[in-house]
mmCIF file of C-alpha atoms in Angstrom:
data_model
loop_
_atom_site.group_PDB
_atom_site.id
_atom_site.type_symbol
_atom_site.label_atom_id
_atom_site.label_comp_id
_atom_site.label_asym_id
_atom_site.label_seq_id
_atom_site.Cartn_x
_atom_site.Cartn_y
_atom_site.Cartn_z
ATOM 1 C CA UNK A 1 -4.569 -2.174 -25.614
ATOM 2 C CA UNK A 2 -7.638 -3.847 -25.224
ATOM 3 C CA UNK A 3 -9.139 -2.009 -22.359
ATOM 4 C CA UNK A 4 -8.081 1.136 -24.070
ATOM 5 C CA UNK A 5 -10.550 0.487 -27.254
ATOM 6 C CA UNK A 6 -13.841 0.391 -24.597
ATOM 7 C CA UNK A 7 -12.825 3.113 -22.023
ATOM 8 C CA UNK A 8 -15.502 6.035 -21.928
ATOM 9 C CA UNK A 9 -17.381 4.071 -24.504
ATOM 10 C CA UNK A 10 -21.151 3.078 -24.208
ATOM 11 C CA UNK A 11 -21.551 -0.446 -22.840
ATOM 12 C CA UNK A 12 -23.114 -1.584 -26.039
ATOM 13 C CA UNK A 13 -20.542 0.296 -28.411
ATOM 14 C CA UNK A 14 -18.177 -1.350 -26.205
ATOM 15 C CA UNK A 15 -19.463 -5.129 -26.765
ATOM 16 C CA UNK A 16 -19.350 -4.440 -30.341
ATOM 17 C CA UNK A 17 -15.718 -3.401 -30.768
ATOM 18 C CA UNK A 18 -14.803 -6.379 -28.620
ATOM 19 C CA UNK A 19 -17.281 -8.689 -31.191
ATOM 20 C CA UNK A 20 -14.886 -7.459 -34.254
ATOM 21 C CA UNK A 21 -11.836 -6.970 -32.998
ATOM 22 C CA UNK A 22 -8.457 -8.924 -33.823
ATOM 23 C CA UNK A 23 -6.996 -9.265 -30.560
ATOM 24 C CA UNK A 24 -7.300 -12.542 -28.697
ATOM 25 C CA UNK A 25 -7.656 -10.716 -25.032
ATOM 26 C CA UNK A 26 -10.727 -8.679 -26.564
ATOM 27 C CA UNK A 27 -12.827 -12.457 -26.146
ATOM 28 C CA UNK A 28 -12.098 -12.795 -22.337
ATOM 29 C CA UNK A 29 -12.695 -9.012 -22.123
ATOM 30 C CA UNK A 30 -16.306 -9.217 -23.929
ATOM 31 C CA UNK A 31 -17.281 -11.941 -21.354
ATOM 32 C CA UNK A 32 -15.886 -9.644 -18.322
ATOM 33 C CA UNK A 33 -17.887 -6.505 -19.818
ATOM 34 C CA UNK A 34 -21.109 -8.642 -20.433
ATOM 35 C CA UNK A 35 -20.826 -9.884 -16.813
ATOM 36 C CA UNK A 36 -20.562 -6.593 -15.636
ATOM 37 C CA UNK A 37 -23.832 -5.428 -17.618
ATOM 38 C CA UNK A 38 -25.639 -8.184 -16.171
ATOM 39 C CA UNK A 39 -24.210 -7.326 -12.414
ATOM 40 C CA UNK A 40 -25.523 -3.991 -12.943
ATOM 41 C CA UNK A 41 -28.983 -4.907 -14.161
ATOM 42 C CA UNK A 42 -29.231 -7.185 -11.648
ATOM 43 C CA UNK A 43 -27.906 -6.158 -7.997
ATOM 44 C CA UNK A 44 -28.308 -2.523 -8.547
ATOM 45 C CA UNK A 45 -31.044 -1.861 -11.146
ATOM 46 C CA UNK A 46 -29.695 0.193 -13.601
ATOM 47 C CA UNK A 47 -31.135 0.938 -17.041
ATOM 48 C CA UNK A 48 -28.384 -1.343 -19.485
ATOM 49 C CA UNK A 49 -29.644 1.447 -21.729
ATOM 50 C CA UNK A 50 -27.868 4.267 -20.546
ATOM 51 C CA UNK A 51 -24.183 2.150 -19.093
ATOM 52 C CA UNK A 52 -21.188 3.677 -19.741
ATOM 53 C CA UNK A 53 -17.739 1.984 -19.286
ATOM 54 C CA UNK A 54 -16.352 4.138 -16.249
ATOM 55 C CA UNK A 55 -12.839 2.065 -15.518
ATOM 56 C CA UNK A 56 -10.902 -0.480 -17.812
ATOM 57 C CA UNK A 57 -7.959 -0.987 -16.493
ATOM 58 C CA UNK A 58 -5.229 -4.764 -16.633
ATOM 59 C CA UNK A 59 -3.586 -4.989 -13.591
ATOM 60 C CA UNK A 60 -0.663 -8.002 -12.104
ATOM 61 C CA UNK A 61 -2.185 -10.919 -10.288
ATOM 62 C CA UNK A 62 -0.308 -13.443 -8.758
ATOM 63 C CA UNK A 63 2.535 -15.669 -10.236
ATOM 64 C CA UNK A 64 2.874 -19.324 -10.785
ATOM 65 C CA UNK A 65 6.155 -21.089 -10.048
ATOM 66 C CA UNK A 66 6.844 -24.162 -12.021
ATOM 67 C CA UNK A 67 10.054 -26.021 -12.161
ATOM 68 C CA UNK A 68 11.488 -27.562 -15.113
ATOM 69 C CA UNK A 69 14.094 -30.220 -15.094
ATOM 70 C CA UNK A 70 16.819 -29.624 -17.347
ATOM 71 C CA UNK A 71 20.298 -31.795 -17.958
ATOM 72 C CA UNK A 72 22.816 -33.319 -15.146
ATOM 73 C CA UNK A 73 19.797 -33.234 -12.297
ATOM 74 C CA UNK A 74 19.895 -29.418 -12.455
ATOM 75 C CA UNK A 75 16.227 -27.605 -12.757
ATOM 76 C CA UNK A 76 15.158 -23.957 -13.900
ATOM 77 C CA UNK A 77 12.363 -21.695 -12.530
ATOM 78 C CA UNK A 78 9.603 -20.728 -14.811
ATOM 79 C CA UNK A 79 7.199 -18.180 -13.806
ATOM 80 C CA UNK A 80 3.855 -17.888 -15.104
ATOM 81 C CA UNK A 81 2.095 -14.484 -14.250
ATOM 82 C CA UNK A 82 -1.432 -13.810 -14.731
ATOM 83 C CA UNK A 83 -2.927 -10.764 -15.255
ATOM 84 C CA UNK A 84 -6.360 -9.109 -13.975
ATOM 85 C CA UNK A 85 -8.789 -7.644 -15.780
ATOM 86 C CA UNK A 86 -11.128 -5.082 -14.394
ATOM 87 C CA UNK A 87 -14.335 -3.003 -16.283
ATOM 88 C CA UNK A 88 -16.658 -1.125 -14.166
ATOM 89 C CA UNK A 89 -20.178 0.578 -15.825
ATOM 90 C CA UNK A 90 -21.624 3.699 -14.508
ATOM 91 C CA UNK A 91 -24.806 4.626 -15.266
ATOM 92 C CA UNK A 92 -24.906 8.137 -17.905
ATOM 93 C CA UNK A 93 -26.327 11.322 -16.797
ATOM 94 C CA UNK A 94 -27.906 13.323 -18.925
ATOM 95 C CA UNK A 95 -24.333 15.521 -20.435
ATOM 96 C CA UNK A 96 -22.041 12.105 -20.617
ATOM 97 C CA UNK A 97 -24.984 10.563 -23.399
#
């Protein structure tokens, strides 16, 4: 839901919907997105100006596997997924501003 908000946006439109919004992924998003401003600016000189959020997409990472001990020496599995969260920036041309 979260990477749905910023897609296509402007990279500073972007940060500010993440700023307000509700949703408790939208803080580890906002520190993705401002990493990925920064990575921009700095490895491949682009103007922060004129970045537009090309890809937002959540994706499945690995799983954790836990064991919990339960009654009569039995135990359960408990799996803990993670997810992965990826933003890429493009630099605008001229019709996309």
């Amino acid at each position: 839901l979260v990477a749905g908000l910023i897609r296509g946006k402007r990279a500073e439109d972007a940060m500010n919907i993440l700023a307000f919004s509700k949703k408790a992924m939208a803080v580890d998003a906002r520190k993705v997105l401002a990493s990925a401003i920064a990575n921009a600016e700095n490895n491949h000189n682009l103007d922060v100006d004129a970045l537009v959020v090309a890809e937002a997409s959540v994706g499945k990472s690995i799983t954790m596997k836990r064991f919990h001990t339960r009654g009569r020496g039995k135990s359960t599995r408990i799996l803990k997924p993670i997810s992965r969260l990826r933003i890429v920036v493009r630099e605008a041309t001229g019709e996309e501003a």
